Coordinates of C-alpha atoms in Angstrom, one line a residue:
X1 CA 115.8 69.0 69.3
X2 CA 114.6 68.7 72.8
X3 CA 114.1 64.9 74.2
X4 CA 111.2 63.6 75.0
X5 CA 109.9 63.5 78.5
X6 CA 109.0 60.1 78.7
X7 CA 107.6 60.7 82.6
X8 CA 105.6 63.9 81.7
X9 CA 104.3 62.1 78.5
X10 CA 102.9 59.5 80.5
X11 CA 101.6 61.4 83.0
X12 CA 99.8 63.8 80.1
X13 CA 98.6 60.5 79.0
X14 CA 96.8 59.2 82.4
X15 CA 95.6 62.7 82.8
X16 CA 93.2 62.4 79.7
X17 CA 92.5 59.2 80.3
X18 CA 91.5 59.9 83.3
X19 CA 89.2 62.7 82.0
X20 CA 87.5 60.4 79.0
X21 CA 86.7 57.8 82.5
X22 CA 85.1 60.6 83.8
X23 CA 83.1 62.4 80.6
X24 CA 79.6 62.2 81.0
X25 CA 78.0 62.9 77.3
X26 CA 74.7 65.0 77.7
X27 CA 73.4 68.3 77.0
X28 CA 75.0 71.3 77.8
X29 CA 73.5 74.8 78.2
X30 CA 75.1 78.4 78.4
X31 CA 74.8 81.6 78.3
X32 CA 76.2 84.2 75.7
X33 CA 75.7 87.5 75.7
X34 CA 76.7 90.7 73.7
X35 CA 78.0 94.0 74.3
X36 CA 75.6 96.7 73.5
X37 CA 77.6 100.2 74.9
X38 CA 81.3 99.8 76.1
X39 CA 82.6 103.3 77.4
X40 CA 83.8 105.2 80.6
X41 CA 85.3 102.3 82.2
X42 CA 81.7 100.4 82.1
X43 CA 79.7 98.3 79.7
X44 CA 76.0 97.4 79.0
X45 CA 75.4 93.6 78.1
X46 CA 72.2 91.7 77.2
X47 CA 71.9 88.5 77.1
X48 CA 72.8 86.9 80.2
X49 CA 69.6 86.0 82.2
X50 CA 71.2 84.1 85.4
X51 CA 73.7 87.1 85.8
X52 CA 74.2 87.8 89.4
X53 CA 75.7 90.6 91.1
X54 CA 79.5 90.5 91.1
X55 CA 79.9 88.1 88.4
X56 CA 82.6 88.2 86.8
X57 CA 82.1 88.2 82.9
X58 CA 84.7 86.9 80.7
X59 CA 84.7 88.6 76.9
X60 CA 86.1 87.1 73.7
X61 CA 88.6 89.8 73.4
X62 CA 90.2 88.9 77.3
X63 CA 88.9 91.8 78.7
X64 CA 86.6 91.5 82.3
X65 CA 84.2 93.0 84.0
X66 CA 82.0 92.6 87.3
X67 CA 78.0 92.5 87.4
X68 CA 77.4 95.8 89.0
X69 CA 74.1 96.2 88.1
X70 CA 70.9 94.1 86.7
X71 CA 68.1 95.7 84.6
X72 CA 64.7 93.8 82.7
X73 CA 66.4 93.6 79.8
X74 CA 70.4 94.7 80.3
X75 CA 73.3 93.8 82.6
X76 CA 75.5 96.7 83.4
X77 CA 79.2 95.6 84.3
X78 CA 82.4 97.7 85.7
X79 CA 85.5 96.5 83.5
X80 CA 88.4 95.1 85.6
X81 CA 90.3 95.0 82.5
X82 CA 89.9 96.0 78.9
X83 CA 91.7 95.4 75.8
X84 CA 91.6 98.1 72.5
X85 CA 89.9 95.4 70.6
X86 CA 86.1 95.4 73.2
X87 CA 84.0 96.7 70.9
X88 CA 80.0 96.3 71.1
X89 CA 79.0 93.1 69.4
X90 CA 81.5 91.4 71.7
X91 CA 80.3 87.9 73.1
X92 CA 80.2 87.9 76.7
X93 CA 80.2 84.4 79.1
X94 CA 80.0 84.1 82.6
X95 CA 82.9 82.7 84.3
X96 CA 81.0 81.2 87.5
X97 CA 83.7 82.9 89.5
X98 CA 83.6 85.3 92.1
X99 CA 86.1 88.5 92.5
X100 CA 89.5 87.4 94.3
X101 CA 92.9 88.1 94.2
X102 CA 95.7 85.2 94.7
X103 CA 97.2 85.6 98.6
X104 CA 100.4 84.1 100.2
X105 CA 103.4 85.2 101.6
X106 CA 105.3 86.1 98.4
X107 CA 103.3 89.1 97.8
X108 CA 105.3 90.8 100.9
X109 CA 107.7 93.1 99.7
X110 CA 105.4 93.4 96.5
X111 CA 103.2 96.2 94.5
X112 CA 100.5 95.0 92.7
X113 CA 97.4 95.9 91.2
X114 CA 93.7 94.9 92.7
X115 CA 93.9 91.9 91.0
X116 CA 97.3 90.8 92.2
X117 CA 99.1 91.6 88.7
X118 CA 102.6 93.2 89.3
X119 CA 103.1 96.6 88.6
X120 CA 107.0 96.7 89.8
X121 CA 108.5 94.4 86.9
X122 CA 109.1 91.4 89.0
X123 CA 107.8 88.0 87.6
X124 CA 104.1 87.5 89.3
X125 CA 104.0 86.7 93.0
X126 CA 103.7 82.8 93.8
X127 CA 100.3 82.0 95.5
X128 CA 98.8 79.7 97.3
X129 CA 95.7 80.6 96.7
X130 CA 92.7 83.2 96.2
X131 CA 90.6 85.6 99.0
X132 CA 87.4 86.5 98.0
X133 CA 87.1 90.7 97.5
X134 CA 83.6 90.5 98.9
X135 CA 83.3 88.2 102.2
X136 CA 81.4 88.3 105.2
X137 CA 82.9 90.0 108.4
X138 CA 83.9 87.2 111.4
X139 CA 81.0 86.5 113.2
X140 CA 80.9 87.8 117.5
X141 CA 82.0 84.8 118.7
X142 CA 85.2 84.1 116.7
X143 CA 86.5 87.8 118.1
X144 CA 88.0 88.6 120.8
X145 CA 88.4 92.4 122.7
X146 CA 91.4 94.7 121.2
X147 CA 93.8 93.8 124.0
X148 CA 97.2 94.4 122.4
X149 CA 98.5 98.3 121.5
X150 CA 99.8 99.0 118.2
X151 CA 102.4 101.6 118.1
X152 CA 102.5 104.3 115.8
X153 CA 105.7 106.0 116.7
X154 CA 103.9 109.2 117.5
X155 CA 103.9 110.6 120.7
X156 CA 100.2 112.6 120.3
X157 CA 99.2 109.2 118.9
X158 CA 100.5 107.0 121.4
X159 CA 99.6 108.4 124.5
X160 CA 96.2 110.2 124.5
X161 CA 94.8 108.6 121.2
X162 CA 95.9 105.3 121.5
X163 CA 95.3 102.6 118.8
X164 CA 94.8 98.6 119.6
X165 CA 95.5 95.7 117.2
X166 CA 92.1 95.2 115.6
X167 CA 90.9 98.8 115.7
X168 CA 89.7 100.9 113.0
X169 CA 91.1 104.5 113.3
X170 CA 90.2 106.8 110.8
X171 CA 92.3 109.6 109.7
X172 CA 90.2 112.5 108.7
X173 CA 91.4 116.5 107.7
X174 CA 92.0 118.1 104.6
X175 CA 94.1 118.0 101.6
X176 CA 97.7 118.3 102.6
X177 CA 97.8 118.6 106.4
X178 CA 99.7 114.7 107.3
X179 CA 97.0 112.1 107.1
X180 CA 99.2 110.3 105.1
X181 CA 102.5 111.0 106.5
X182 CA 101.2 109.7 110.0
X183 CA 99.6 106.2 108.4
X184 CA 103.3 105.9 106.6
X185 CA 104.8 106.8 110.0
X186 CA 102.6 104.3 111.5
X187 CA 103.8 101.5 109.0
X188 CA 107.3 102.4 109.5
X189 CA 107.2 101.7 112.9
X190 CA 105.6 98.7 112.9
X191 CA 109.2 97.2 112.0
X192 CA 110.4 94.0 114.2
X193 CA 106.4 94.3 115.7
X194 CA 105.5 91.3 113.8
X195 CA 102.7 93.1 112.1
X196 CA 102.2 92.8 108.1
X197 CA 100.7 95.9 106.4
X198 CA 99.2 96.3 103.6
X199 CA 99.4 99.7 102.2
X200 CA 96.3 100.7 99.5
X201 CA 96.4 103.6 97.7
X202 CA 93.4 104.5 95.9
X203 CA 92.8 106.8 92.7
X204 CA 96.5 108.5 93.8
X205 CA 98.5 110.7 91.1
X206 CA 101.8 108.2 89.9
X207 CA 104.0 110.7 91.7
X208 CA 102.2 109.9 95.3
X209 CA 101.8 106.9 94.6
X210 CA 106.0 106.3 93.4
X211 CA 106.9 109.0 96.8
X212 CA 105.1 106.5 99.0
X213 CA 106.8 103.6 97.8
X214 CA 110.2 104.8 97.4
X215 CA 109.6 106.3 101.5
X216 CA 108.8 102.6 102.6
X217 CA 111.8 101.3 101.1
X218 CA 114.1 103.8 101.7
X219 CA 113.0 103.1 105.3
X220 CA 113.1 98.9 105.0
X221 CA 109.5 99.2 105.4
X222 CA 108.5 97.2 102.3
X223 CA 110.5 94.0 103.6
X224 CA 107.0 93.6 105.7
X225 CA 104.8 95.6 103.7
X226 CA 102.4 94.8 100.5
X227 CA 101.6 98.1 98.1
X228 CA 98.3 97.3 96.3
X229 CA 98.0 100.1 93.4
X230 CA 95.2 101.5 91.3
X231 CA 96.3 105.1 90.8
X232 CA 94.0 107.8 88.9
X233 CA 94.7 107.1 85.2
X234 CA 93.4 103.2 86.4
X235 CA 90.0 101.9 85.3
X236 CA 87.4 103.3 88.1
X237 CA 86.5 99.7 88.2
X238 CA 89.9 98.9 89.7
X239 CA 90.2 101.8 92.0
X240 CA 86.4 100.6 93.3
X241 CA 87.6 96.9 94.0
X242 CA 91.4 97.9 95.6
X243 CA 90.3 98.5 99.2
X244 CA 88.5 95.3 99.1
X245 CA 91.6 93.8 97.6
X246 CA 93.7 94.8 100.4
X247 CA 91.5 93.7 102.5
X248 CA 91.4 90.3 101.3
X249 CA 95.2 90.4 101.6
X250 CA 95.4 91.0 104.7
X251 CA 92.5 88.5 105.8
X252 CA 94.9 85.9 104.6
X253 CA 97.9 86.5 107.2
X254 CA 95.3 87.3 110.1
X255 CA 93.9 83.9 109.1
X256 CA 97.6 82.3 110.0
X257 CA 97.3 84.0 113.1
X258 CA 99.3 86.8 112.4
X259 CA 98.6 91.0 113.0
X260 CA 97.9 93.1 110.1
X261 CA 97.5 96.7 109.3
X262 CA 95.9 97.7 106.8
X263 CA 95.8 101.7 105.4
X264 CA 93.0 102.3 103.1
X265 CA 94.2 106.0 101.5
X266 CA 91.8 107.4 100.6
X267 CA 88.1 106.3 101.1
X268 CA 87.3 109.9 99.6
X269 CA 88.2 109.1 96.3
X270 CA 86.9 105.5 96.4
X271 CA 84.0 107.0 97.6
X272 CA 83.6 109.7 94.2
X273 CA 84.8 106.5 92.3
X274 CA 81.5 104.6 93.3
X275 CA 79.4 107.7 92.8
X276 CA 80.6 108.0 89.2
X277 CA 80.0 104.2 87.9
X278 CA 76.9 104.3 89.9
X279 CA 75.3 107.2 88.2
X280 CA 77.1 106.1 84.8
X281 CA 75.0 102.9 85.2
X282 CA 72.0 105.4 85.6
X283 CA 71.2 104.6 89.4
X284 CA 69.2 106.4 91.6
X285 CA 71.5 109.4 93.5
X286 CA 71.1 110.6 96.8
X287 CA 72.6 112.6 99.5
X288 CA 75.0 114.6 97.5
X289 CA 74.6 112.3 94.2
X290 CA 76.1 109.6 96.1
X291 CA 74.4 106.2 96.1
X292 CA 72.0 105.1 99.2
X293 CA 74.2 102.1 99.6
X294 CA 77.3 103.9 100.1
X295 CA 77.2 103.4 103.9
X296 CA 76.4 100.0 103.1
X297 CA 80.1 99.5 101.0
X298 CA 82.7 101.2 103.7
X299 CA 80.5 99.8 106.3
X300 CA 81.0 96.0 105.1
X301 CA 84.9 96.7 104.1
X302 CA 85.5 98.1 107.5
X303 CA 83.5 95.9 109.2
X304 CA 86.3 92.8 108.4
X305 CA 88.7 94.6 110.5
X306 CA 88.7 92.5 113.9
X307 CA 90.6 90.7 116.5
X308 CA 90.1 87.4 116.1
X309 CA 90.4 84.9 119.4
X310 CA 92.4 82.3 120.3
X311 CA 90.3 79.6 119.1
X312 CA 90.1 81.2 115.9
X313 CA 94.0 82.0 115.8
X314 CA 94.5 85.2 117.6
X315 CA 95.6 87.0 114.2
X316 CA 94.5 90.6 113.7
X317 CA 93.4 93.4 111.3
X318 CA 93.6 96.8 112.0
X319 CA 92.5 99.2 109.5
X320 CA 93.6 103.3 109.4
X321 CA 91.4 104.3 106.9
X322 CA 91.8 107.9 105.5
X323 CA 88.6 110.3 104.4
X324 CA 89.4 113.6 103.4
X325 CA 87.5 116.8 104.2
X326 CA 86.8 120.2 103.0
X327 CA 87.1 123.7 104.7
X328 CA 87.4 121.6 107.5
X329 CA 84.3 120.5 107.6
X330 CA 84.0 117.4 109.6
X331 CA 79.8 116.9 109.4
X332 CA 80.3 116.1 105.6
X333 CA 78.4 113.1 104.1
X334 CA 80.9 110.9 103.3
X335 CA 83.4 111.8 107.2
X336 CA 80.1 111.3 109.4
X337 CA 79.4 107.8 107.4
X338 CA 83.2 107.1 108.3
X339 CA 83.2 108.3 111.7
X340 CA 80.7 106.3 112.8
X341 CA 81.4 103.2 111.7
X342 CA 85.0 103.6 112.7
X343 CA 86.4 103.0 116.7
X344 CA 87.9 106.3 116.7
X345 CA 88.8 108.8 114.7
X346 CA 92.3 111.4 114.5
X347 CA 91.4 114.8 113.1
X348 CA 94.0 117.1 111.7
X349 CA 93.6 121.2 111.8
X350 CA 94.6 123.3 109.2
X351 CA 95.2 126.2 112.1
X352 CA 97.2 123.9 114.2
X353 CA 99.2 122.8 111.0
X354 CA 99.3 126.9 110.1
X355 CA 100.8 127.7 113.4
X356 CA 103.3 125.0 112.8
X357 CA 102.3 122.5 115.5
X358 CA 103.0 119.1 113.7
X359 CA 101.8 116.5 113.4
X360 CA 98.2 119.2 113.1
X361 CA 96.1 116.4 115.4
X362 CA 93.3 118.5 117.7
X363 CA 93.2 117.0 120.8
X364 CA 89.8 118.2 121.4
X365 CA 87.9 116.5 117.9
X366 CA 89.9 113.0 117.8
X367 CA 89.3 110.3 120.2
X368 CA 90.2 106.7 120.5
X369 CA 87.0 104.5 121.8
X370 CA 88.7 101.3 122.3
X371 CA 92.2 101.8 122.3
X372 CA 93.0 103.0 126.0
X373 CA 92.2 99.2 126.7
X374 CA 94.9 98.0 124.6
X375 CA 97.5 100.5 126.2
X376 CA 100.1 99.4 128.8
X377 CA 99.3 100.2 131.9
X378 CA 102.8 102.0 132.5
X379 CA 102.3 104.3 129.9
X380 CA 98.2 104.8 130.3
X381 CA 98.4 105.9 133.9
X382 CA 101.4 108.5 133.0
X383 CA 99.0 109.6 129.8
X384 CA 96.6 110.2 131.9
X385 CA 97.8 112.4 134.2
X386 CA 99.5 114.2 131.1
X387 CA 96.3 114.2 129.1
X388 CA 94.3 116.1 132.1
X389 CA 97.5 119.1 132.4
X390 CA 96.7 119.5 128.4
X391 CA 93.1 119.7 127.8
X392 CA 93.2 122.5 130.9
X393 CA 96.3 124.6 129.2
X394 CA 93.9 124.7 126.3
X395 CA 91.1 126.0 128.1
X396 CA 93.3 128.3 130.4
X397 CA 95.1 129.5 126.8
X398 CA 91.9 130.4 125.1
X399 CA 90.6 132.2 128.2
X400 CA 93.8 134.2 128.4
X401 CA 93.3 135.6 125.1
X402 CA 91.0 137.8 126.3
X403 CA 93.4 139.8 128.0
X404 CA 92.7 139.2 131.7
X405 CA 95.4 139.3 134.0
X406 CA 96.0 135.6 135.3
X407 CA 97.1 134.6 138.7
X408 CA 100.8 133.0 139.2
X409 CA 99.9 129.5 139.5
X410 CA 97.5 130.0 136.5
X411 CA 100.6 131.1 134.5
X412 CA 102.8 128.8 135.7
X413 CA 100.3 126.1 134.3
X414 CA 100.3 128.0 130.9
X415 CA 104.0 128.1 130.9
X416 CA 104.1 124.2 131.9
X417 CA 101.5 123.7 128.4
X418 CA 103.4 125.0 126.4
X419 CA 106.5 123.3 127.2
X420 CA 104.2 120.2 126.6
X421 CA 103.0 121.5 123.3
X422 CA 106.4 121.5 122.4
X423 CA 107.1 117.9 123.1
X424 CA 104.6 117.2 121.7
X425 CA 105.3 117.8 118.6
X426 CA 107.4 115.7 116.2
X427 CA 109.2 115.8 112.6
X428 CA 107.8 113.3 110.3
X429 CA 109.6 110.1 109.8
X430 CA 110.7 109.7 112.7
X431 CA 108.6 107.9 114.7
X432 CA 110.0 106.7 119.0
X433 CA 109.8 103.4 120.8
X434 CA 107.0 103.1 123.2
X435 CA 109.9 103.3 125.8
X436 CA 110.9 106.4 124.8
X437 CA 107.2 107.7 125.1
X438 CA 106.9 106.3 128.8
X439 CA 110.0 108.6 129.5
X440 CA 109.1 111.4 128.4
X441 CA 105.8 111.1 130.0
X442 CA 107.5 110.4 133.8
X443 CA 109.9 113.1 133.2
X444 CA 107.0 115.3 132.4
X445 CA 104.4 114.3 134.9
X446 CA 107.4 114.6 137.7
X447 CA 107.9 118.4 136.6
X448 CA 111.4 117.7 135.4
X449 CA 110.9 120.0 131.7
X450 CA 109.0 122.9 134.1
X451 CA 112.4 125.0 134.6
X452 CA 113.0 124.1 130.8
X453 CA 112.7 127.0 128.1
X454 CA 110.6 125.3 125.1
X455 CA 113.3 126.3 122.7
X456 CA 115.4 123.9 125.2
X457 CA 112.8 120.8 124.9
X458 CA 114.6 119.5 121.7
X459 CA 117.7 118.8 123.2
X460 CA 116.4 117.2 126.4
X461 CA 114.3 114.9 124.3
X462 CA 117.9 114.1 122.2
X463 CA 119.3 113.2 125.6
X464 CA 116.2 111.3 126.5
X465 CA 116.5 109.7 123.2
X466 CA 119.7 108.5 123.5
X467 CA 119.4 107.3 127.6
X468 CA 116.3 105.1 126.5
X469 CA 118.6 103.6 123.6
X470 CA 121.2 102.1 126.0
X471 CA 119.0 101.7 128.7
X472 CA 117.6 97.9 129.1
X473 CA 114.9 99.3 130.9
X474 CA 111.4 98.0 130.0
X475 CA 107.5 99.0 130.2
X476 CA 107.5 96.5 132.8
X477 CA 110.3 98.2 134.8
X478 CA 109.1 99.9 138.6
X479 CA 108.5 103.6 138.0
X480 CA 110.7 103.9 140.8
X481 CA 113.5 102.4 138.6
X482 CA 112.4 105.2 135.1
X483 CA 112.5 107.7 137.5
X484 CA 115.6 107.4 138.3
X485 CA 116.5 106.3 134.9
X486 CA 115.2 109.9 133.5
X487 CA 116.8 111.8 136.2
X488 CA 120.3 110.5 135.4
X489 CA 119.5 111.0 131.3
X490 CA 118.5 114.6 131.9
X491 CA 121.1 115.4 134.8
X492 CA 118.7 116.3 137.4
X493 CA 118.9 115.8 141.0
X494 CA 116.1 115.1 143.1
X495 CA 116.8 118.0 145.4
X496 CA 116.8 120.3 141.9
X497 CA 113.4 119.7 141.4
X498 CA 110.7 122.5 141.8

């Protein structure tokens, strides 16, 4: 037999008496409703005449739901969670609560579900308290401009679409063509960056959803990186509420000041989640069935994504949502919405993914509003220069097609684009250092690749590779001193150069 806690005994003891000091007897009133229709991952309540939107109901049986939609005579609710024993005839309360999910730091490293549950067999996460799913966006003058780059690792990425801490990015292209593979490139790199991501995958198959997580760790990435999970076979309630989840998450670390990156993947299927429960719960469709407020949801998610300023503690949230298209067919309903909301957008081809240029990002259809601001100014002047040579190899390529015959120094510049086609390209999981990016740009922009072949590129880039990991050469570093610096890597002399 246990002894008897004589300290928590008494302290059990002031606790009620503290409570009976405080009981004020009187009349209490509240609500009860029943369930009518419980099916599909929604039910239908009456009952309930103070209901608001986003409620959250609490039912006899445990199971809960969210107010999603109010009617004269009948409350229709999402379920959040749902035991075999809801049936209709269930008695319904209202909890007086709003949607949140608990927040603090021992949810790094986690994956959990929308409603912070654990879904890898861990003992729940200790918090330190709750973020509200549905919150209003930082007002103008607690942000400050996107002044700080965040890396991705990929050279296409990092130099002409460049992305700045408290940007939203949005990765649009069809099924199967990287979008995903370059926002788990992007958390990858973001290793030793003091950046916390938050990684939500939305309506996913289990086998994407276990792939992604077994990439992260396998690649150390989950020792800064939170996994919030509501995969297909979820309730659509849950897959509606995760990008809102992660969001809340990652309002929490911004809040301590810290830089967050957030990847909402995808906003397609959340999207066709919200269409379904809103026609299940029989409201009005538009534009391609979806609701009229659909703008209204990604718009208000998206819109949390900020930099914050000093006053306010500097933290950051940048968002790289994903939207999916089809055919290639970027003035869709759903991509336009996304597009413009979004700072920027990075839009994959399925002919440049055909042809075997990887990572498939056209140049010509993605551009980065805000982030050229954020960019160091080492590697933005080289980009630039760079960026000019490619877009006029594209144009002198497409006109060559026709068959004309093309004057030397117009071939010459062909020749010198397609060497920089092939750098540019770059095997997934494996993203550089923005040193190594600033290097290959000088060695570039000073025609050291033009005598290369561009099966040759590959192992230059290994040797630039390996010069820029010994070197203690920074962005800061005088171009005179990278030049230099390149020219030894590479093995070039300054009187070899064309």
């Amino acid at each position: 037999m246990n002894p008897i806690d004589s300290e928590a005994v008494a302290r059990l003891v002031d606790k009620q008496s503290a409570w009976l000091d405080q009981y004020q007897p009187g009349l209490r009133v509240t609500e009860q409703g029943t369930v009518v229709t419980v099916g599909d991952g929604i039910t239908w309540i009456k009952g309930l005449p103070s209901a608001a939107i986003e409620d959250i109901l609490v039912f006899d049986d445990g199971s809960r739901a969210m107010v999603f939609d109010l009617n004269r005579d009948l409350v229709g609710a999402i379920l959040l969670y749902e035991t075999e024993a809801l049936t209709a005839g269930t008695l319904v309360r209202l909890s007086k609560n709003a949607p949140s999910i608990p927040v603090g730091d021992a949810f790094i490293g986690r994956v959990v579900d929308p409603l912070g549950a654990p879904l890898d067999g861990s003992p729940a996460p200790v918090s330190v308290g709750r973020g509200c799913l549905e919150k209003a966006s930082p007002p103008i003058i607690a942000r400050d401009f996107v002044h700080k780059p965040l890396y991705t690792g990929i050279k296409i990425i990092d130099t002409l679409i460049p992305i700045g801490r408290g940007q939203r990015q949005l990765l649009i292209g069809d099924e199967g063509l990287g979008r995903s593979s370059i926002a788990i490139d992007t958390v990858i790199n973001q290793k030793d960056q003091n950046v916390v991501c938050i990684y939500v995958l939305i309506g996913q198959k289990r086998s994407t959803v276990v792939n992604t997580i077994e990439t992260l760790r396998n690649a150390s990435a989950m020792d800064y990186t939170v996994c919030v999970v509501a995969e297909a076979s979820a309730l659509p309630g849950l897959q509606y509420i995760a990008p809102f989840a992660g969001c809340a998450l990652a309002e929490y670390w911004m809040a301590q000041g810290c830089d967050t990156l957030v990847i909402y993947d995808d906003l397609s299927t959340h999207a066709r989640t919200y269409r379904e429960l809103s026609l299940l719960l029989r409201r009005p469709p538009g534009r391609e069935a979806y609701p009229g407020d659909v703008f209204f949801v990604h718009s208000r998610l998206l819109e949390r994504s900020t930099c914050l300023n000093a006053e306010n503690g500097g933290g950051s949230m940048t968002a790289l949502p994903i939207v999916e298209t089809q055919q290639g067919e970027i003035a869709a309903y759903i991509p336009t919405n996304l597009i413009s909301i979004t700072d920027g957008q990075i839009y994959l081809d399925a002919n440049l993914f055909a042809s075997g240029f990887r990572p498939a990002i056209d140049i010509a259809k993605s551009v980065s509003r805000i982030g050229g601001k954020a960019q160091h100014p080492s590697i933005s002047s080289q980009a630039g220069r760079m960026k000019l040579d490619y877009l006029q190899f594209l144009e002198l390529e497409a006109f060559s097609r026709f068959g004309q015959r093309l004057e030397a120094t117009m071939e010459a510049r062909i020749q010198r684009g397609r060497v920089l086609r092939e750098i540019l390209k770059q095997e997934r999981l494996s993203p550089l250092s923005s040193t190594f990016q600033l290097a290959w740009l000088i060695a570039f922009n000073e025609h050291l690749f033009d005598q290369a072949k561009p099966e040759d590129i590959k192992n230059f880039l290994a040797r630039l590779e390996k010069g820029v990991g010994e070197t203690t050469l920074t962005l800061n570093s005088s171009p005179e001193q990278w030049l230099q610096a390149v020219r030894d890597w590479l093995g070039i002399k300054p009187e070899q150069q064309p």
